[in-house]
mmCIF file of N, CA and C in Angstrom:
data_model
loop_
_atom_site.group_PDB
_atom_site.id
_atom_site.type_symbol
_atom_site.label_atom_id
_atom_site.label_comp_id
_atom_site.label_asym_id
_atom_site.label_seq_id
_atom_site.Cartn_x
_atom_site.Cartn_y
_atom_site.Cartn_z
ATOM 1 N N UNK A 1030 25.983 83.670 -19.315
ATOM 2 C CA UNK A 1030 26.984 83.163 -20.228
ATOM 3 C C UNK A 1030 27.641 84.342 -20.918
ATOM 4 N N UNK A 1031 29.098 84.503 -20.971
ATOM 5 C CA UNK A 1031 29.402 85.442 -21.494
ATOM 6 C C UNK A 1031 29.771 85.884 -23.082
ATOM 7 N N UNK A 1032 30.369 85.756 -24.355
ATOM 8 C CA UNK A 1032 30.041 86.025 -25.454
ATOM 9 C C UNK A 1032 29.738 84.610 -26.224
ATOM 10 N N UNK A 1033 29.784 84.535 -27.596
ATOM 11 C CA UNK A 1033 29.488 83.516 -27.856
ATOM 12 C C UNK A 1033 30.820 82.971 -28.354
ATOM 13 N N UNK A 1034 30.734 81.280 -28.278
ATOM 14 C CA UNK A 1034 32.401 80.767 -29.191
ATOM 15 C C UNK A 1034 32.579 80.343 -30.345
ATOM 16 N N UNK A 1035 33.630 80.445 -31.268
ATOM 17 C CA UNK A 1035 33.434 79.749 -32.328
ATOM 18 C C UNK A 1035 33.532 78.465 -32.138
ATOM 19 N N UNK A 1036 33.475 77.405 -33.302
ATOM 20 C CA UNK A 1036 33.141 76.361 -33.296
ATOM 21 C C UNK A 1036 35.108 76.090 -33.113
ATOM 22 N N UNK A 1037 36.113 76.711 -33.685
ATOM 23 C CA UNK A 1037 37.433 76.378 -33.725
ATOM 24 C C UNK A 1037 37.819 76.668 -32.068
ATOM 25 N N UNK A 1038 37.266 77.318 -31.527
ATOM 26 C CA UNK A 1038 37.442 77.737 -29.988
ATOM 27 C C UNK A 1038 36.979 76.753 -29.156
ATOM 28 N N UNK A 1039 35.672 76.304 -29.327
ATOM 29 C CA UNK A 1039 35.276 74.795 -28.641
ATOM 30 C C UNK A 1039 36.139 73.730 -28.775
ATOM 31 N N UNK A 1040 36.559 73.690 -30.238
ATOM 32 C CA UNK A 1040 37.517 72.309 -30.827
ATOM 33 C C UNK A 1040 38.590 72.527 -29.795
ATOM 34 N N UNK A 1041 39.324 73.801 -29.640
ATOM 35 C CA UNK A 1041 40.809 73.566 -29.583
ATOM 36 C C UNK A 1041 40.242 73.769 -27.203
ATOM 37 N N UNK A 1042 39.460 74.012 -27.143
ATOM 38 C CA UNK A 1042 39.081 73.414 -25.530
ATOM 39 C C UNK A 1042 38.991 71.927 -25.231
ATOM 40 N N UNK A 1043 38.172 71.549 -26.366
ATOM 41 C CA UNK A 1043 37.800 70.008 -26.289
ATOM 42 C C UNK A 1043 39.542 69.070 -26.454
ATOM 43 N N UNK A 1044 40.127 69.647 -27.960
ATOM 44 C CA UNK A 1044 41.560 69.073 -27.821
ATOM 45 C C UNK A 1044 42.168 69.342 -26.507
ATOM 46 N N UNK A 1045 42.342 70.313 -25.821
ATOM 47 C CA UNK A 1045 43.354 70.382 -24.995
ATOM 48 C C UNK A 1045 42.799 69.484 -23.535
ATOM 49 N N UNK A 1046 41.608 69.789 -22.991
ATOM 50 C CA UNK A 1046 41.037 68.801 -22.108
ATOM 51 C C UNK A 1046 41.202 67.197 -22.286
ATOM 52 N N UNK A 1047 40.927 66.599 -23.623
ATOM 53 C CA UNK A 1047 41.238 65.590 -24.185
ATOM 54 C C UNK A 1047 42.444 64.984 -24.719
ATOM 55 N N UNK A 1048 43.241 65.860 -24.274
ATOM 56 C CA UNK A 1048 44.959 65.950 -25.010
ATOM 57 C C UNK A 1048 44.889 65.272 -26.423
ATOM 58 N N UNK A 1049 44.253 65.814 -27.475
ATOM 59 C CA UNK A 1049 44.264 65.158 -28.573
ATOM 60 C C UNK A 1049 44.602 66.454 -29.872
ATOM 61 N N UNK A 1050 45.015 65.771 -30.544
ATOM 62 C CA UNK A 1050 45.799 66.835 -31.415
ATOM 63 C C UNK A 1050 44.217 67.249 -31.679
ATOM 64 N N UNK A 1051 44.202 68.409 -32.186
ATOM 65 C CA UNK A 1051 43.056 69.557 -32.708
ATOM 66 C C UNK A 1051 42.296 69.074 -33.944
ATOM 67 N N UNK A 1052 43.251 68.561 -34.900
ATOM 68 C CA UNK A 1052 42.919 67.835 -36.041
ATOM 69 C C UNK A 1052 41.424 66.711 -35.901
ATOM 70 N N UNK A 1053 42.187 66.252 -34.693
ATOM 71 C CA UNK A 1053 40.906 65.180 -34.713
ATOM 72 C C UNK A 1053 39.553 65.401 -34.038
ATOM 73 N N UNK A 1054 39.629 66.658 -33.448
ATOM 74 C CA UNK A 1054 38.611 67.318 -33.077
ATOM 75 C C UNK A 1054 37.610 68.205 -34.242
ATOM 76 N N UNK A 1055 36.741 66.684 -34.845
ATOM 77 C CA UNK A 1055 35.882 67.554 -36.277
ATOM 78 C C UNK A 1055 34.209 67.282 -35.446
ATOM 79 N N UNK A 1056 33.308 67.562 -35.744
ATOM 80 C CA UNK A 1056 31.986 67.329 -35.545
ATOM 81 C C UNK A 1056 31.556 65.673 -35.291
ATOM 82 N N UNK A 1057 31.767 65.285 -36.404
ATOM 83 C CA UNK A 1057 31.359 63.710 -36.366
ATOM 84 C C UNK A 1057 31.995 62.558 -35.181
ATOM 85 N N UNK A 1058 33.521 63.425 -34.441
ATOM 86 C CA UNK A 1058 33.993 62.500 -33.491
ATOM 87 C C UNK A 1058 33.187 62.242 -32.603
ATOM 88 N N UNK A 1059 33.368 60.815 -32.586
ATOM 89 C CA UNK A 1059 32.542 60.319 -30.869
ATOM 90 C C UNK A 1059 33.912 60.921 -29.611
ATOM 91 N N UNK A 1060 33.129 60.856 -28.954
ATOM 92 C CA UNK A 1060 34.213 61.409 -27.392
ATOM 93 C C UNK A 1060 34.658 60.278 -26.980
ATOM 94 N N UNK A 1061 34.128 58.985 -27.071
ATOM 95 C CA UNK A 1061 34.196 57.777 -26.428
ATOM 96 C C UNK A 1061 35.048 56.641 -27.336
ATOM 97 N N UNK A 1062 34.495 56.626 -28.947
ATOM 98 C CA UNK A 1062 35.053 55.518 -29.924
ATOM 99 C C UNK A 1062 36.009 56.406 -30.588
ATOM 100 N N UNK A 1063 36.209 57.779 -30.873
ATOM 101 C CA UNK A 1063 37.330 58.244 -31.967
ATOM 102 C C UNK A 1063 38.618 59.071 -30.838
ATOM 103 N N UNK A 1064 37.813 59.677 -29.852
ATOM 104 C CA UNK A 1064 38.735 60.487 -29.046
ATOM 105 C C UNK A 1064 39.103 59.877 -27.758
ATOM 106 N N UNK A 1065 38.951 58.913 -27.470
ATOM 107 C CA UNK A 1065 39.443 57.572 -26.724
ATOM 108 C C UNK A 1065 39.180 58.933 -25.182
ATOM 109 N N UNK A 1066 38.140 59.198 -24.717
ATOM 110 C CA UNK A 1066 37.754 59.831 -23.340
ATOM 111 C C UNK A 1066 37.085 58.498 -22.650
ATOM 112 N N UNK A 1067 37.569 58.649 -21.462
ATOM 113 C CA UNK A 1067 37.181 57.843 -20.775
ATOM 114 C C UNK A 1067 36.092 58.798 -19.690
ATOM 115 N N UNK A 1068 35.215 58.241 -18.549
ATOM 116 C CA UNK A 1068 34.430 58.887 -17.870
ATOM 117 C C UNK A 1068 35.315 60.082 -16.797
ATOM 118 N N UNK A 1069 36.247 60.097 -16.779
ATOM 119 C CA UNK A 1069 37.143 60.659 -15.729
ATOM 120 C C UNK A 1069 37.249 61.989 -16.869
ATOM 121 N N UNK A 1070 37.977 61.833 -17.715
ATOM 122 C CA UNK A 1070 38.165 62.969 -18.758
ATOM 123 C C UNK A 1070 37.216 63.227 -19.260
ATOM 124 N N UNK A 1071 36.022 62.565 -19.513
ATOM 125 C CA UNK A 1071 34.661 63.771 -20.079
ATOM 126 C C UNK A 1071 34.422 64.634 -18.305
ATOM 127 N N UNK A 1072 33.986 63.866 -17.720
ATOM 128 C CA UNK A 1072 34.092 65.202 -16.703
ATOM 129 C C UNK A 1072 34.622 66.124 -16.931
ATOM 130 N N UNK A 1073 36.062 65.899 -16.831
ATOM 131 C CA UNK A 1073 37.196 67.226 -16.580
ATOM 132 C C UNK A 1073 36.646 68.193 -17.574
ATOM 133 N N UNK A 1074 36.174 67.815 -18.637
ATOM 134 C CA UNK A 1074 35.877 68.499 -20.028
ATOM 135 C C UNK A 1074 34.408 69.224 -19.660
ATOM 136 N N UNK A 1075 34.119 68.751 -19.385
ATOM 137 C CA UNK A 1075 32.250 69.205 -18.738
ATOM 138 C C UNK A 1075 32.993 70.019 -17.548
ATOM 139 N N UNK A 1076 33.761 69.930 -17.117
ATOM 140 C CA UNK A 1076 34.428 71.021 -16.135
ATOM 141 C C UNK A 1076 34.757 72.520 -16.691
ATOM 142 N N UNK A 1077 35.943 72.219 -17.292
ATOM 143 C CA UNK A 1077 36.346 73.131 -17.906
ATOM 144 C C UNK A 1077 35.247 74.419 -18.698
ATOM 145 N N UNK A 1078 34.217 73.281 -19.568
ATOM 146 C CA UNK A 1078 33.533 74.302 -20.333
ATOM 147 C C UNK A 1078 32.418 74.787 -18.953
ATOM 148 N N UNK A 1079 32.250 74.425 -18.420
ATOM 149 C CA UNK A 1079 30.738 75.426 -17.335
ATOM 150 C C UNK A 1079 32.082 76.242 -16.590
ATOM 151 N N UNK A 1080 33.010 76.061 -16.401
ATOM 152 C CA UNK A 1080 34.127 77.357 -16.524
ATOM 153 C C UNK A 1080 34.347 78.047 -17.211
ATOM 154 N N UNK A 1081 33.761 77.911 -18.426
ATOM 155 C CA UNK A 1081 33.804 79.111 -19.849
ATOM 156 C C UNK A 1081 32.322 79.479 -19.674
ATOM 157 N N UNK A 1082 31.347 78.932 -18.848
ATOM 158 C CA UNK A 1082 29.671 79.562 -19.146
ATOM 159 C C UNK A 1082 28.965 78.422 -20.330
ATOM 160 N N UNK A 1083 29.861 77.404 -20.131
ATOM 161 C CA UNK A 1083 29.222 76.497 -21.456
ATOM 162 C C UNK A 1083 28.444 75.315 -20.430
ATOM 163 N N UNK A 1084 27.019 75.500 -20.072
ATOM 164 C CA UNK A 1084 26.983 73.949 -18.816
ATOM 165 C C UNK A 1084 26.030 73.731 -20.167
ATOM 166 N N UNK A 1085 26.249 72.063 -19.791
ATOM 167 C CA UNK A 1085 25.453 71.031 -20.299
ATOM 168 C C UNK A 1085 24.545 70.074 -19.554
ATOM 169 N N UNK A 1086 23.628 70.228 -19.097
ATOM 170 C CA UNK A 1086 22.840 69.519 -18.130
ATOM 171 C C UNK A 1086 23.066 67.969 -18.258
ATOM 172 N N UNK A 1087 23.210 67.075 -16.917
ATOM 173 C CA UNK A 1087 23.295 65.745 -16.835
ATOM 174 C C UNK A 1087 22.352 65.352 -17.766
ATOM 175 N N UNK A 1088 21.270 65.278 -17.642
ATOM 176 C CA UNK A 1088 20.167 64.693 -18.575
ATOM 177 C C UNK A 1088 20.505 64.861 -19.755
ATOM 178 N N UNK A 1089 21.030 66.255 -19.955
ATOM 179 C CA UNK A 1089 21.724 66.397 -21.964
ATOM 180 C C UNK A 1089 22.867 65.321 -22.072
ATOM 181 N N UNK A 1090 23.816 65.665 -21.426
ATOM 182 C CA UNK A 1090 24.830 64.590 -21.500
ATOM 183 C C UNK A 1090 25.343 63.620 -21.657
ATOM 184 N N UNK A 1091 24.467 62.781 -21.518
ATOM 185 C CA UNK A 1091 24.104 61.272 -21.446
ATOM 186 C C UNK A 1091 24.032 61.010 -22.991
ATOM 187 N N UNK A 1092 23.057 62.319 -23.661
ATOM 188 C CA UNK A 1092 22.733 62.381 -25.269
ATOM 189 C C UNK A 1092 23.695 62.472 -25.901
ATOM 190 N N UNK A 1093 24.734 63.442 -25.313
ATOM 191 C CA UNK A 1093 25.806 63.809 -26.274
ATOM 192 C C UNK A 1093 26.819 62.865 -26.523
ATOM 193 N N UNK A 1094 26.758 62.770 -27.436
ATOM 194 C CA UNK A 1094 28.196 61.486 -28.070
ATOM 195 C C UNK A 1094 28.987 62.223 -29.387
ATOM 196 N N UNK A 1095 29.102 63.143 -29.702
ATOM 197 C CA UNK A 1095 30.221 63.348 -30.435
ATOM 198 C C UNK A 1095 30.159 65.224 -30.121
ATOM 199 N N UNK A 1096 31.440 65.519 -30.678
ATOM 200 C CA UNK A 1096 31.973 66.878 -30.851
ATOM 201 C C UNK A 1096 30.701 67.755 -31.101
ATOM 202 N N UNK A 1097 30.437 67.448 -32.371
ATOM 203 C CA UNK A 1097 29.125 68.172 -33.049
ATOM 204 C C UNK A 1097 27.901 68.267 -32.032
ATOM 205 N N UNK A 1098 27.167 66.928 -31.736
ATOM 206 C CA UNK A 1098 26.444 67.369 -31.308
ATOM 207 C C UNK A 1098 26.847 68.516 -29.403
ATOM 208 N N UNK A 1099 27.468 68.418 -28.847
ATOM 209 C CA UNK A 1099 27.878 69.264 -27.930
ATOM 210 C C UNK A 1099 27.756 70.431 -28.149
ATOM 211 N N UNK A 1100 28.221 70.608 -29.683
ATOM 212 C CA UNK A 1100 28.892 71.809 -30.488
ATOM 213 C C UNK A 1100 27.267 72.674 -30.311
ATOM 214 N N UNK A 1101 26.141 71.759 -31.378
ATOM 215 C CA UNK A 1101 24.777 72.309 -31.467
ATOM 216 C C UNK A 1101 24.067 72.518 -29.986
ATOM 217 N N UNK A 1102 24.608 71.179 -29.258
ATOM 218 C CA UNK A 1102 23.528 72.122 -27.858
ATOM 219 C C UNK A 1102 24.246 73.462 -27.226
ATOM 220 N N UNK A 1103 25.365 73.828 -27.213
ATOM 221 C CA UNK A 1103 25.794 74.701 -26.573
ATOM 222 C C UNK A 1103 25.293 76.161 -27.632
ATOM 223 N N UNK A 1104 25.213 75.794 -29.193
ATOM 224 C CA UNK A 1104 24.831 76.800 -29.791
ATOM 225 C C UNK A 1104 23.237 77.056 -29.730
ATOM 226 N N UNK A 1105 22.543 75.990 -29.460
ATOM 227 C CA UNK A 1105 21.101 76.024 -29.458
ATOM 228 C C UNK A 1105 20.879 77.149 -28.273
ATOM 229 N N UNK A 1106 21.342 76.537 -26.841
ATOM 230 C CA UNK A 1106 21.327 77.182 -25.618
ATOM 231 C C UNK A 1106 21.970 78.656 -26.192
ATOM 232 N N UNK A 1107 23.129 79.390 -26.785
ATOM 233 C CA UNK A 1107 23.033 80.545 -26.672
ATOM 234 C C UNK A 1107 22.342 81.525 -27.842
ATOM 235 N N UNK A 1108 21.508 80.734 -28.765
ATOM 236 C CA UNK A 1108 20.418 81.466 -29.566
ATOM 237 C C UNK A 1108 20.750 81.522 -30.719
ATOM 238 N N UNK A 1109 21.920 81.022 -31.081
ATOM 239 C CA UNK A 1109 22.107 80.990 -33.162
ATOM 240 C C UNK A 1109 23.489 79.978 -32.916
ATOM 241 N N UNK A 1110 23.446 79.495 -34.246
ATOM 242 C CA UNK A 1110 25.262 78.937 -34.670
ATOM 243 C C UNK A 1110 26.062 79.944 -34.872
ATOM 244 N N UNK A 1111 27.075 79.626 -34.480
ATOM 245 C CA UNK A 1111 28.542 80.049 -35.122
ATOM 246 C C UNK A 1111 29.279 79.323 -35.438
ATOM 247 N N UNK A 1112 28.951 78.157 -36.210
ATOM 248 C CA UNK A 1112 30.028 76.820 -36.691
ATOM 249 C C UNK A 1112 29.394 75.675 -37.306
ATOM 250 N N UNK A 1113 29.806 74.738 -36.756
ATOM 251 C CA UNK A 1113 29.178 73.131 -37.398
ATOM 252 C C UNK A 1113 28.139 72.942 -36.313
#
């Protein structure tokens, strides 16, 4: 994995994969009830980031339901926070 991201650097990946203004990309969003992703676009998004060095294992995935928590496993996996 190559450096680490901020938490505003994840947001504005997650907005643009999700075409959703940035704004609404805070911690507490669900991907599913606030950011209206359907299964086709969380892929693409789970795409994109293991193209940045960010993978999230199927088995994690399933767990993840909002911004935040994504936010913490990807920070857990690279050894400290840098954000929410």
């Amino acid at each position: 994995m190559g450096r680490k991201i901020t938490f505003e650097e994840f947001r504005r990946i997650i907005a643009e994969e999700l075409d959703v203004d940035e704004s609404q990309v805070v911690p507490e969003a669900s991907f599913v009830e606030d950011l209206l992703a359907d299964s086709i676009r969380l892929v693409e998004m789970m795409l994109r980031l293991e193209e940045m060095g960010i993978t999230i294992p199927v088995d994690v995935a399933w767990e993840v339901r909002t911004v935040g928590d994504a936010y913490r496993f990807y920070a857990e996996q690279v050894g400290g926070r840098t954000g929410p």
